[in-house]
Structure formats: C-alpha cells, structure tokens
CSV table of C-alpha atoms and ligand atoms in Angstrom, one decimal:
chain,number,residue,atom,x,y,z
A,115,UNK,CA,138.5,-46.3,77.9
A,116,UNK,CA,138.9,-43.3,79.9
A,117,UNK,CA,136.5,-42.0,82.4
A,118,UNK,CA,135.2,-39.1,81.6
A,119,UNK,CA,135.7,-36.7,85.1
A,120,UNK,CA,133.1,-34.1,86.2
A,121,UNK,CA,136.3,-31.5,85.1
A,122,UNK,CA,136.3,-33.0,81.3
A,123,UNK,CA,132.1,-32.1,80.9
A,124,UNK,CA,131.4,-28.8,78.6
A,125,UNK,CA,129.5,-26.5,81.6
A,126,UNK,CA,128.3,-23.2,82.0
A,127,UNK,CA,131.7,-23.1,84.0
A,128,UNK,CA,134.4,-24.1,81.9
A,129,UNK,CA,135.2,-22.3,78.6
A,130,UNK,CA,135.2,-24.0,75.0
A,131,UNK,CA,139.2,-24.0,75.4
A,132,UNK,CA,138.8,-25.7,78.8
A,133,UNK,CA,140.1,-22.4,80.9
A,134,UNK,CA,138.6,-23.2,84.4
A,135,UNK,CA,136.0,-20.0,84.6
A,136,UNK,CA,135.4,-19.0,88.7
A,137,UNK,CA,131.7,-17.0,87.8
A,138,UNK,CA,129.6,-17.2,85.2
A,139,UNK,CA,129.8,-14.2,82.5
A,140,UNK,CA,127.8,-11.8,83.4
A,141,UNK,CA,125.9,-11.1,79.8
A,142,UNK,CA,125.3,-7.3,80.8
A,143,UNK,CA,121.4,-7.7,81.1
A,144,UNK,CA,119.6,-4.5,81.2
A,145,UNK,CA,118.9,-3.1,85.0
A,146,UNK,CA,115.3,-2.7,83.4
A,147,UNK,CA,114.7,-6.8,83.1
A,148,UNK,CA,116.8,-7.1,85.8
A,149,UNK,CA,113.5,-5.2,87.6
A,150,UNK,CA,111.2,-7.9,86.2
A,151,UNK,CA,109.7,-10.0,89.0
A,152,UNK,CA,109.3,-14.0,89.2
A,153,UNK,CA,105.9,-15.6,89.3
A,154,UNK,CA,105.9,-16.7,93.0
A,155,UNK,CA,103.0,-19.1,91.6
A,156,UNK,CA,105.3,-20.6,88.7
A,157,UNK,CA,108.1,-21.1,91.2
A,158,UNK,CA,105.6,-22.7,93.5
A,159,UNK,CA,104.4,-24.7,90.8
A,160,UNK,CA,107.6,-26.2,90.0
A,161,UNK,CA,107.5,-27.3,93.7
A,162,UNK,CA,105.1,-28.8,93.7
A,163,UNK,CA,106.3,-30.8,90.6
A,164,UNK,CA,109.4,-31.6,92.5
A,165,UNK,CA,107.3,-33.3,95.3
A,166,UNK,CA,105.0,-34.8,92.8
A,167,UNK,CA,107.9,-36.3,91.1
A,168,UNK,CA,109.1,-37.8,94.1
A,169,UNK,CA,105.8,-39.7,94.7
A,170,UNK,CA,103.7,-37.0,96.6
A,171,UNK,CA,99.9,-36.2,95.7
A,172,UNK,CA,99.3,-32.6,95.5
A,173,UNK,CA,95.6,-30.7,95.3
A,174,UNK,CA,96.9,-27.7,92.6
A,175,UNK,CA,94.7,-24.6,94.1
A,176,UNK,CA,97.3,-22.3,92.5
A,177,UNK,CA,96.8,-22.3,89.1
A,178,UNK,CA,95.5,-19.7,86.8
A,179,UNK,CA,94.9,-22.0,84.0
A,180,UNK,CA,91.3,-23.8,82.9
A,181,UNK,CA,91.2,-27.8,83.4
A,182,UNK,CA,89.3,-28.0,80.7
A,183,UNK,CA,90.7,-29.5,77.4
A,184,UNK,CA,89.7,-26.8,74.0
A,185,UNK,CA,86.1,-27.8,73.2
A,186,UNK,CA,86.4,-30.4,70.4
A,187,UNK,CA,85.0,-27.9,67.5
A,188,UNK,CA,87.9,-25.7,67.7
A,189,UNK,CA,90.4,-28.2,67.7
A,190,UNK,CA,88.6,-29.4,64.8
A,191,UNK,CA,88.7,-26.6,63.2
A,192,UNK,CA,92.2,-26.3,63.7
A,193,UNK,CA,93.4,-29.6,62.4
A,194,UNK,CA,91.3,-28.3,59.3
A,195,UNK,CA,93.1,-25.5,59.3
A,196,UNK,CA,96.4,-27.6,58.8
A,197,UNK,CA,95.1,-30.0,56.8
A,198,UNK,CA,93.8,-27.0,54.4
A,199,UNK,CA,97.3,-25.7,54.3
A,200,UNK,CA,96.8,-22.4,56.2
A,201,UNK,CA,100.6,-22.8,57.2
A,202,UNK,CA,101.4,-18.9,56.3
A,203,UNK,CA,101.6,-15.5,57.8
A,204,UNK,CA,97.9,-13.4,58.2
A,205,UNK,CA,97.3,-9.8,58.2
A,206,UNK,CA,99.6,-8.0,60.9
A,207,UNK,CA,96.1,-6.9,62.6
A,208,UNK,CA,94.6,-10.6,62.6
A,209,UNK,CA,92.4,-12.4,59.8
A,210,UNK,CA,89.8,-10.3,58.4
A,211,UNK,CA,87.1,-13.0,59.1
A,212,UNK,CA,87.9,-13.6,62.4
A,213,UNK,CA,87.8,-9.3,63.0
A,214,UNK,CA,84.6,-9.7,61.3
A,215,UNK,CA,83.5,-12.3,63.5
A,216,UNK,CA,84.5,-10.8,66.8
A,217,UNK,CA,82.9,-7.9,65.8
A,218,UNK,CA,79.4,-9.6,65.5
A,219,UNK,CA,80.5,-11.0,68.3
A,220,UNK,CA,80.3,-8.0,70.3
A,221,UNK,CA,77.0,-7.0,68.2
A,222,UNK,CA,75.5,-10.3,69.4
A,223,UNK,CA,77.1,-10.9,73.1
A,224,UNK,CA,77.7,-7.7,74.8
A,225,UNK,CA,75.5,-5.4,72.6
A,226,UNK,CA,77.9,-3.0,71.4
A,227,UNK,CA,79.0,-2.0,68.0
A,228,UNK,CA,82.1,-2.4,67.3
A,229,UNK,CA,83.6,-1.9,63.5
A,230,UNK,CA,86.0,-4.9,62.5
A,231,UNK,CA,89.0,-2.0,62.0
A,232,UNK,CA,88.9,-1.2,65.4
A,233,UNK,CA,89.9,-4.9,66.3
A,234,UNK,CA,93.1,-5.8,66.3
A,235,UNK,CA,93.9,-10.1,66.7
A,236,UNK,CA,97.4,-11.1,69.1
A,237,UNK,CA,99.3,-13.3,70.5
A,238,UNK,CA,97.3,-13.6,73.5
A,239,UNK,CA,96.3,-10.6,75.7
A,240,UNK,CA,99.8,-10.8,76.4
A,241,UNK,CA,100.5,-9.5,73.4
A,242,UNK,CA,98.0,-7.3,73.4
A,243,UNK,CA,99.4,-5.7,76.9
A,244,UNK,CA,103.0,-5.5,75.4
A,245,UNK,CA,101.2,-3.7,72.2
A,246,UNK,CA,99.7,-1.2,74.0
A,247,UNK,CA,102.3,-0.6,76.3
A,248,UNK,CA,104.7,-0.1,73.8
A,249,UNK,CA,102.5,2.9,72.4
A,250,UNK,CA,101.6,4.3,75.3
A,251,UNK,CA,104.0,3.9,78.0
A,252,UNK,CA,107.4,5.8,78.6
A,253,UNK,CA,110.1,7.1,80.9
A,254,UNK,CA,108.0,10.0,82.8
A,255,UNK,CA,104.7,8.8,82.0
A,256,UNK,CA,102.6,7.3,85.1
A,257,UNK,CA,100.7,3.6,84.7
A,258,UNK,CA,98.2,2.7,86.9
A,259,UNK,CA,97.0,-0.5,88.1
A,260,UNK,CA,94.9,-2.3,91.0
A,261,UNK,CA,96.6,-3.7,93.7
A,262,UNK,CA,96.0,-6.3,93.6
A,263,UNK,CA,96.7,-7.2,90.5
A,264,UNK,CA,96.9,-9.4,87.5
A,265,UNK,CA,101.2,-9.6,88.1
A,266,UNK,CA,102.4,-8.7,84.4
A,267,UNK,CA,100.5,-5.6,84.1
A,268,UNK,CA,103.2,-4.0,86.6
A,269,UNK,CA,106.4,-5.4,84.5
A,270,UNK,CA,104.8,-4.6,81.3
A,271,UNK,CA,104.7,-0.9,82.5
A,272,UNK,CA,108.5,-1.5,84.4
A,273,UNK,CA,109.7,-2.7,80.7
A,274,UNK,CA,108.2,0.3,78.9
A,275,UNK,CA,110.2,2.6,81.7
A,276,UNK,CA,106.7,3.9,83.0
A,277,UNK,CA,106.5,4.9,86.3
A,278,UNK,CA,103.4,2.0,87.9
A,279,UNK,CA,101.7,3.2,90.3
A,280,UNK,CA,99.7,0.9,92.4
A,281,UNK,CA,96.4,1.8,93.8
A,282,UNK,CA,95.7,-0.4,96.7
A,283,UNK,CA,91.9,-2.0,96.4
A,284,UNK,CA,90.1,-3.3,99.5
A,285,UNK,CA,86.8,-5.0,100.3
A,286,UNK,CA,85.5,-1.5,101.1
A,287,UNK,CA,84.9,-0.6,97.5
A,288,UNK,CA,84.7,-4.4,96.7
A,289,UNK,CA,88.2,-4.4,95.4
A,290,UNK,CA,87.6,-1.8,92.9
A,291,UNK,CA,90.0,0.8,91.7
A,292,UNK,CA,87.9,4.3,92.6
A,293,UNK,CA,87.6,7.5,90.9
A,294,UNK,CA,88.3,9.2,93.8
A,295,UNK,CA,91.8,6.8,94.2
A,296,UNK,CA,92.5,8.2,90.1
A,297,UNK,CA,92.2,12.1,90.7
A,298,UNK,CA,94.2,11.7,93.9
A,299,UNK,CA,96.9,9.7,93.1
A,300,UNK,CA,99.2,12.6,92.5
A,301,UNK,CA,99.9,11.1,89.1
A,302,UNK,CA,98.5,12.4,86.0
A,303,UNK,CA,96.9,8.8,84.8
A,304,UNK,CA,98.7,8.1,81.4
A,305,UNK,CA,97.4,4.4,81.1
A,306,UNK,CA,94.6,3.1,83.7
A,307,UNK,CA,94.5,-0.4,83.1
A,308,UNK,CA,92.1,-2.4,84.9
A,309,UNK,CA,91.0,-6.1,85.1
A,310,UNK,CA,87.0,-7.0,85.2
A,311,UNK,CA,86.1,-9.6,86.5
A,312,UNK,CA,89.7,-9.5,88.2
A,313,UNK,CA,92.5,-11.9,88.8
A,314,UNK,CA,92.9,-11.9,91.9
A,315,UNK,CA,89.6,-11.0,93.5
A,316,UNK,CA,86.7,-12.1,91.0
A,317,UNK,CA,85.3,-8.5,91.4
A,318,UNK,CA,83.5,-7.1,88.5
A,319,UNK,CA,83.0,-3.6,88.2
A,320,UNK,CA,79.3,-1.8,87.6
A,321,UNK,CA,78.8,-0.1,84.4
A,322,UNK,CA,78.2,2.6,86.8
A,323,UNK,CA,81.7,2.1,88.0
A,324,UNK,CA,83.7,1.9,84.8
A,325,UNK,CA,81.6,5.1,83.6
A,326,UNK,CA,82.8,7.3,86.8
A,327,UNK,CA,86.3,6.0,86.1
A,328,UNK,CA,86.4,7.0,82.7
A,329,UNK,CA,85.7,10.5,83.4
A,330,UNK,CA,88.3,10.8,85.4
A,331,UNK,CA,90.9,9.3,83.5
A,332,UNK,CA,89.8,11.1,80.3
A,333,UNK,CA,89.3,14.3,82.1
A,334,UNK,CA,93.1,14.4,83.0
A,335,UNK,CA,94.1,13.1,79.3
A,336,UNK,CA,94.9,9.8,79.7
A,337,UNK,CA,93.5,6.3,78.5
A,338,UNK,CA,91.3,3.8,80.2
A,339,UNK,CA,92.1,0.2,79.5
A,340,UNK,CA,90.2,-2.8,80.6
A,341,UNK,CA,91.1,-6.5,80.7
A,342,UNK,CA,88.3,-8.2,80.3
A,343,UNK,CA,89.6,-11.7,79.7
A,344,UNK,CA,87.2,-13.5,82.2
A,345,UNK,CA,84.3,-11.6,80.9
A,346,UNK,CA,82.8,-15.3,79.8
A,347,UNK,CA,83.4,-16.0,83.0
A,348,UNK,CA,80.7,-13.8,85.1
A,349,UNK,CA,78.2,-16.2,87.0
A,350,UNK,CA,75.7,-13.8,88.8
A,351,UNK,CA,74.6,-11.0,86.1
A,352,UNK,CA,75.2,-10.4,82.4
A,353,UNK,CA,78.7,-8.7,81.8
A,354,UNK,CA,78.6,-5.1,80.7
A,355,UNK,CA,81.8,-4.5,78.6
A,356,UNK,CA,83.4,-1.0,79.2
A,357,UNK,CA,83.1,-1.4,75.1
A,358,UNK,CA,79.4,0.3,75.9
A,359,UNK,CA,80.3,3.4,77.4
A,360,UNK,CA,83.0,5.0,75.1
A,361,UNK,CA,85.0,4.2,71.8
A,362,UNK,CA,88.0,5.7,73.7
A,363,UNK,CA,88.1,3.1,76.0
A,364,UNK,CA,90.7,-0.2,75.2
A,365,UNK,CA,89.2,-3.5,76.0
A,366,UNK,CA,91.7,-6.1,76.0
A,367,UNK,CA,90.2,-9.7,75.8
A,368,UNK,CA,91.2,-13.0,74.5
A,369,UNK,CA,90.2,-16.9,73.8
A,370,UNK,CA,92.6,-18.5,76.6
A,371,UNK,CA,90.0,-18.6,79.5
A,372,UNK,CA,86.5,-18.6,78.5
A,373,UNK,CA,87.4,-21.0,75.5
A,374,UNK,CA,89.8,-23.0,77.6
A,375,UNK,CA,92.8,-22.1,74.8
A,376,UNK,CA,95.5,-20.9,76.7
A,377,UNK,CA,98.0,-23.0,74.5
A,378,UNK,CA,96.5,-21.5,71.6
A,379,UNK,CA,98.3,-18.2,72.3
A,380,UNK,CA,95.3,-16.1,70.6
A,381,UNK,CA,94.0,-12.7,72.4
A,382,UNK,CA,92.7,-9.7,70.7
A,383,UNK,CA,92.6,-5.7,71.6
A,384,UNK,CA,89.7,-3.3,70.4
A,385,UNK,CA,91.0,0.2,70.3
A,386,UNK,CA,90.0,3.9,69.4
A,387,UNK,CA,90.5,4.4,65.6
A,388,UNK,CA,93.9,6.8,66.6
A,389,UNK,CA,95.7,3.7,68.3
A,390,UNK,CA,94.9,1.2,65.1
A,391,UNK,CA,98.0,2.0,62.9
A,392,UNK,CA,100.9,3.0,65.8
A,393,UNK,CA,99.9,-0.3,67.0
A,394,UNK,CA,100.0,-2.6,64.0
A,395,UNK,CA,103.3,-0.3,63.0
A,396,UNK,CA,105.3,-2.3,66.5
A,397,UNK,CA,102.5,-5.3,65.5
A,398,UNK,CA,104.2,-6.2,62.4
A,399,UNK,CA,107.8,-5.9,63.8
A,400,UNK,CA,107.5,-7.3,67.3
A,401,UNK,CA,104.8,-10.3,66.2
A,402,UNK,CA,104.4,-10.0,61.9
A,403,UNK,CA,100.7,-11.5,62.8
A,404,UNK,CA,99.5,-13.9,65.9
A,405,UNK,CA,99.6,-17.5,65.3
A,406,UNK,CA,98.0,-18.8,62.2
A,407,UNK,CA,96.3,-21.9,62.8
A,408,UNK,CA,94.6,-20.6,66.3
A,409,UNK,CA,93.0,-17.8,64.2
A,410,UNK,CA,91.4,-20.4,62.0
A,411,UNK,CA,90.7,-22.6,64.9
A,412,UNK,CA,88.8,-19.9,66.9
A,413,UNK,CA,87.0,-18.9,64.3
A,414,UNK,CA,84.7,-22.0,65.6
A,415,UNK,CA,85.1,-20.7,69.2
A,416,UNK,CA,82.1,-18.4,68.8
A,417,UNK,CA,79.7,-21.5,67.6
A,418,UNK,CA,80.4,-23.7,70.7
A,419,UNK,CA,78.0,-22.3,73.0
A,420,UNK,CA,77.1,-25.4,74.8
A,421,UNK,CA,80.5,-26.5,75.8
A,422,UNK,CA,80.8,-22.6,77.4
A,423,UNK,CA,78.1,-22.9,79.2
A,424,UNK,CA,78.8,-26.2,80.4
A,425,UNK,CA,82.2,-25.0,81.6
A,426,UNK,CA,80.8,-21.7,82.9
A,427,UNK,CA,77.9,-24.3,85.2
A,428,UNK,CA,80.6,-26.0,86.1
A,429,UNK,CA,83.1,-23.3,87.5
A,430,UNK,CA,79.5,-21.7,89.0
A,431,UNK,CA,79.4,-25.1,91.2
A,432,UNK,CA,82.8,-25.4,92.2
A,433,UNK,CA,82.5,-21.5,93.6
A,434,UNK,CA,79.4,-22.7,95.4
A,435,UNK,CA,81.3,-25.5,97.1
A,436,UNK,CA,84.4,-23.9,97.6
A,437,UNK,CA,83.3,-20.1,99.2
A,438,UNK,CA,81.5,-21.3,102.3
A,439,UNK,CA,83.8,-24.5,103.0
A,440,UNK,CA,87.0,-22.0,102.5
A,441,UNK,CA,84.8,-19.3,105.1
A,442,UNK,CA,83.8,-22.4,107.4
A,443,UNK,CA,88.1,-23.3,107.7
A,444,UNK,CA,88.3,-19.7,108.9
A,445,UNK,CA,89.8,-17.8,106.0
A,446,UNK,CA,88.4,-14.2,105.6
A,447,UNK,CA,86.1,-13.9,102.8
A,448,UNK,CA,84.3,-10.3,102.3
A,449,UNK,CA,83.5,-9.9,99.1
A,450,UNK,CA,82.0,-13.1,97.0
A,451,UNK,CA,83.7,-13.3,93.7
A,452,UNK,CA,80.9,-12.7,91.0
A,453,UNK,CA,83.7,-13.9,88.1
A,454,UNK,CA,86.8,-15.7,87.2
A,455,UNK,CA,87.6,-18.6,88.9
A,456,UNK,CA,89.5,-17.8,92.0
A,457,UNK,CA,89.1,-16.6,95.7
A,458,UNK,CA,91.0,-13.7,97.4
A,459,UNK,CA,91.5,-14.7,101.2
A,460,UNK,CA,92.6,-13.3,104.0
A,461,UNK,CA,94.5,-15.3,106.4
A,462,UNK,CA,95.4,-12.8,109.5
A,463,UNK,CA,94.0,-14.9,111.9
A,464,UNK,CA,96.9,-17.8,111.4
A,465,UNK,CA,99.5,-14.7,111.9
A,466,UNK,CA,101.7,-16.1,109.1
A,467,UNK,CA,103.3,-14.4,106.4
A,468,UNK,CA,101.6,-15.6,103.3
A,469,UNK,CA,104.6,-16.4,101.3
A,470,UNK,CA,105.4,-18.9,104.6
A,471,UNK,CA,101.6,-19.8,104.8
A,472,UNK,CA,101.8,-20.8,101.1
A,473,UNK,CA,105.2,-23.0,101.6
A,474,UNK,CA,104.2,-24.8,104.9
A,475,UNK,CA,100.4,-25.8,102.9
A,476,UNK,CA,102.2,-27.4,100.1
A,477,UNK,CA,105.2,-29.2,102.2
A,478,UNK,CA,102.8,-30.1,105.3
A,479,UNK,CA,99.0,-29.8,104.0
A,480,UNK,CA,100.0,-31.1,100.2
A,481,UNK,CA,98.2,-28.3,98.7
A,482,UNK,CA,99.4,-25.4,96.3
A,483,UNK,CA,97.8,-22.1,96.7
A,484,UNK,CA,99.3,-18.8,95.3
A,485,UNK,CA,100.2,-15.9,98.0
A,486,UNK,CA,99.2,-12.2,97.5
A,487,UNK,CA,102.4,-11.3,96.8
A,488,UNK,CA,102.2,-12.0,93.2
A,489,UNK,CA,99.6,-9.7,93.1
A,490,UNK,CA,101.3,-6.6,94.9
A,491,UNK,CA,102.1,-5.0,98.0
A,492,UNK,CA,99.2,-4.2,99.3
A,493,UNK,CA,98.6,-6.7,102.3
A,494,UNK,CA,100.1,-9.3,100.2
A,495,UNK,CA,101.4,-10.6,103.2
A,496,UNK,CA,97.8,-11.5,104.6
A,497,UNK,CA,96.1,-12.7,101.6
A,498,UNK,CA,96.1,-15.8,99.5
A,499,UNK,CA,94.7,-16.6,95.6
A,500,UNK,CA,92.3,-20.2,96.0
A,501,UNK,CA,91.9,-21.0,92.3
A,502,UNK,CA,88.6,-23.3,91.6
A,503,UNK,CA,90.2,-23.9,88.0
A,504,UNK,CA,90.1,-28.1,89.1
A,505,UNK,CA,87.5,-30.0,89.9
A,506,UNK,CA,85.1,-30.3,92.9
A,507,UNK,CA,86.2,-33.6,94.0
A,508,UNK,CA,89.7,-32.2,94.2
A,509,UNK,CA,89.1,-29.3,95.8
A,510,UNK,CA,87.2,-31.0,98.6
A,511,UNK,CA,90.2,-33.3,99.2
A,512,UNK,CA,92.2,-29.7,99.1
A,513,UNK,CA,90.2,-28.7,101.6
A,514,UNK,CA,90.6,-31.6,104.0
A,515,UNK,CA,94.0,-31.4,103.8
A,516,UNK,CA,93.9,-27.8,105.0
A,517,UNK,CA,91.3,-28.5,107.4
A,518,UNK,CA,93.8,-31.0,109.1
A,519,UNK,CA,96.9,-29.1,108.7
A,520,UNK,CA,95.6,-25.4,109.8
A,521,UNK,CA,93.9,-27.7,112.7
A,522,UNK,CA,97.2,-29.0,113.6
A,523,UNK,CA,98.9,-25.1,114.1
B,874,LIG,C1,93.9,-11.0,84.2
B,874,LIG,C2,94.7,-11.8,83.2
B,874,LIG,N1,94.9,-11.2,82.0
B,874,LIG,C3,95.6,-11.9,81.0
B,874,LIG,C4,96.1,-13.1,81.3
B,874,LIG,C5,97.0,-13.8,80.2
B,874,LIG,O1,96.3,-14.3,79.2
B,874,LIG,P1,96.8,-14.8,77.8
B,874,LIG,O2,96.8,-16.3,77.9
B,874,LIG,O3,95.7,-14.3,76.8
B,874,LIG,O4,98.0,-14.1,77.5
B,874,LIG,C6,95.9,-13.8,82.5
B,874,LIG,C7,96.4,-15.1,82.7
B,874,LIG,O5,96.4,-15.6,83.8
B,874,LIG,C8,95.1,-13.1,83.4
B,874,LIG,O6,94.8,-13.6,84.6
C-alpha cells in the first residue's frame, strides 16, 4: 500500500487537478465585509478553549452569555411543540399568539400599550438589528451609537454603507449618550440606537433621559432606537421602557437574556405603524419567519415568573460580590451597574494596554475577561468588560487569581 504524502491530501492549496496552487484564491469579498470587525471576546474565547483543552482550568469572566440552562417550561413547551407537529414556516412578522402575547406583555410588565401589529417576532435582536438597518440605513445617512458599545451595532450600520458615528460615553453622564452629544455631533441623526441597560456598562437610562433624547433625535428627523434586551435584567428600580414615551420610538428586545434562550435564536422589534410593512417586505426575503419551534416554546416564557426571578436574585448577588471585591483589587469602578450582568473597569493604574492586560490575565492569572476594544475606541485601551454571567463561587476563585497575578506585576 502506498503512503499517502502530505502532497497527495485534497487542501485549500492544491487544486482538484492537483496543480500546486502558491495563494489561496482570493474569492473577491466585498471591501464592505472586509470592514467587519472580529469579536476580540470570541477570539479570546477560543483561547481560552485552547488552554482548557490542554489541561488548564480557566475562570470565564468574558462571556456575554447566561449560565443558566432555559427554564424547564419553555423547553417543555418546545418539545410539545415538535411533538404537535409545528415543523412549518409562521407568519413573516411572527405567530399571531405570541404578538398577542408580547403585547399583553407590555400591558402587564412595563405598562404600555402596545397593539400586536406593531410587533414584529425575529430571529433574535440580531435580526431585528439587520431588519431595521436594512430600512433605515444607507450610503450618506449617519448612525449613531454609544461608545461603548454593544460591538455589532457598529458593523450592522458598516454593512448597510451608513456612516457610524460614535459618541464617546463617560462616567460623567453615567455612560449615557446626551442630548447635548446628539445636536452637536455634526451629523444629522438618521438612526440613534441605544442600549438600556447597556452591554458594556450596566447603565440604564432615566425616563427623563430617553425623553430628552427623543426630542432631539426627532426634532432633526431621525429615529430613536433602543435595545432593551437586558430590560429583565434591572436590579435596583423598575425598568421604564422608552415604549412609554412615544409610538415613534423602536424598542428592540428579545428572549436570549432574561429567559436564558440565547440558542433559541428568538428576538422581537416593536415599531411605529410606517416601519411594519418595509420591514416584513426584507422580513420575508432575508428570514421567511424566525424559527418555528422557539416561537411556540416562548410562548411559555411569559408564565415562568419564578425561575426569572430566581435568576434575576441570583445575578443581583453575584453583582454584590463582585463590585466591591473587583474595587478592593484596584480596578476603577465609578458608576455601579444598575443592569445586565457585567462590569465596565478601568485599569489605568496597571499602565497596560487592555488588549495586553486581557492576554497576560488568561495566560498568567487563568482568567478570561473581554477588553474595551470590542466595545469602541473610546479609552478602550484602559477599560475591561467583567461579566458576572457564572457563578459566585467561580467568580471568587476569578478573583483570587487576579489578586495574585496583578499582585505579582
Ligand atoms: C446589547 C445586546 N444586544 C443584542 C445582543 C444579541 O442578542 P440576540 O441573542 O437576541 O441576537 C446582545 C448579545 O450579547 C447584546 O449584548
């Protein structure tokens, strides 16, 4: 039998005929996704795999992601689902009962009223993002986000040709955009899209806040956005969606974080009546409907109050633990994150670039935290992302580690 050589193998550098091939075709990729950026954390995250895999123990501080398995109900529900045969495509805006049901959702939650054919049901609030981007964004029209940021918003609006413009937040208007930062931007505001509570910095904005922001968005004739997708997740004060103060505004939320679904792929948009059809119009091409078994499982999502609230007590806890002890290790905390589960840190003090801060914790300390430049520009180079989404136990070993390692520099 002969050997097969290294030279005999099918690769990406050897054609089907066996020419020898010196580069890799270049597949003429468009300059616009050539613009998209890497998740620093996902990279990370394989890293830390890699050591994992070769017998190392890493705390994961990084991740954006509950530790919570779905509550049992919904994945009940969803095995019903299958078992009942609901194999098909829905309605290109999302099954009527569940529209029906977020909508008394709203009624019942947040206090607003919102009519069912103003909601629209996608494949996560990713696909509520590319959605709305894809009506409102385009070369010459200005998109503006917080940084920092929630990461995609930025490529969403470099895919749709917008121009982004970031508007840096600080702990000086507790890392909210202003509407002062809106009016003098230069830009006329096409899309505003911000994040309450936000990813990275747990702030959530004041009713009083989001009103002033409106106003000036709609007074220069654009549209407000707002991801609200850790809205569950507010520990200190009952969340005021932006849904309260105007019709006109877009409130983007979804089941992945408060409902600990993020496989489930399910998200949903409520818009002003105008945007309902051009949206369903790129709706039905881009997605036909979101995923048809996670609409029937979260129908049950609504009904599992106990489970939410014992995940919501326990992320409340693991912020309690995890502020002061990250504050007593020296890491600059201004602002205390009133929701989501993660902590924006300043690390000037160790006078390390936080992309090199980030490396040496997970190859010296053993511990995976996310650097601020996946959020932005803005002093990404001196901040960090601590996620509490693991549990306390974990996170106290994290912060060992660091306390050894950043003891040790
Ligand atoms: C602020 C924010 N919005 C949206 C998402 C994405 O959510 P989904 O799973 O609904 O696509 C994330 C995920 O980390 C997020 O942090």
């Amino acid at each position: 039998m002969t050997r097969v050589g290294a030279h005999d193998e099918p690769g990406p550098h050897r054609t089907r005929k066996g020419d020898a091939m010196t580069k890799p075709k270049s597949l003429g990729c468009t300059a616009r996704s050539a613009k998209i950026q890497p998740f620093y954390v996902m990279e990370l995250l394989e890293k830390a795999k890699s050591l994992e895999a070769h017998g190392e123990n890493v705390v994961h501080m990084e991740i954006g992601e509950p530790d919570f398995t779905t509550p049992l109900a919904i994945r009940e529900a969803g095995m019903r689902a299958m078992e009942e045969g609901h194999t098909f495509y829905t309605h290109s805006l999302g099954l009527p009962q569940l529209r029906e049901r977020i909508s008394a959702y709203y009624a019942e939650s947040r206090n607003v009223s919102v009519p069912a054919d103003r909601i629209i049901v996608t494949s996560g609030t990713s696909g509520a993002f590319f959605l709305l981007c894809a009506v409102l964004l385009d070369r010459g029209r200005n998109f503006l986000i917080a940084d920092p940021g929630y990461p995609c918003y930025r490529n969403f609006g470099t895919l749709f040709d917008a121009r982004v413009v970031p508007l840096p937040v600080a702990e000086a208007s507790r890392f909210e955009i202003t509407p002062g930062q809106v009016e003098g931007c230069g830009a006329v505001p096409h899309l505003l899209m911000l994040c309450s509570p936000a990813n990275p910095t747990g702030a959530v904005y004041t009713g009083d806040s989001l009103a002033r922001l409106f106003d000036a968005v709609s007074n220069a004739g654009g549209v407000m956005a707002v991801d609200e997708i850790y809205s569950g997740l507010t520990y200190d004060r009952k969340y005021l969606s932006a849904l309260a103060i105007s019709d006109e505004i877009v409130v983007i939320d979804g089941f992945s974080k408060t409902y600990a679904m993020t496989g489930w792929r399910l998200g949903w948009m409520v818009v002003p009546q105008s945007l309902v059809r051009p949206i369903q119009r790129v709706a039905q091409n881009v997605f036909i409907s979101a995923p048809t078994v996670a609409q029937y499982a979260s129908l049950a999502a609504f009904d599992v109050s106990t489970e939410l609230e014992a995940m919501k007590e326990t992320y409340r806890q693991r912020r309690a633990f995890l502020f002061p002890r990250l504050k007593q290790l020296g890491f600059d905390l201004p602002v205390w994150p009133e929701g989501a589960f993660y902590i924006y840190a300043g690390i000037e003090r160790w006078r390390m670039d936080s992309m090199e801060f980030v490396e040496r914790a997970l190859v010296e300390a053993k511990v995976a935290i996310t650097p601020g430049y996946d959020f932005g520009a803005y002093r990404a180079g001196s901040h960090v992302r601590f996620s509490f989404a693991n549990n306390t136990e974990n996170l106290k070993e994290g912060c060992e580690r660091l306390e050894e390692w950043l003891g040790s520099l």
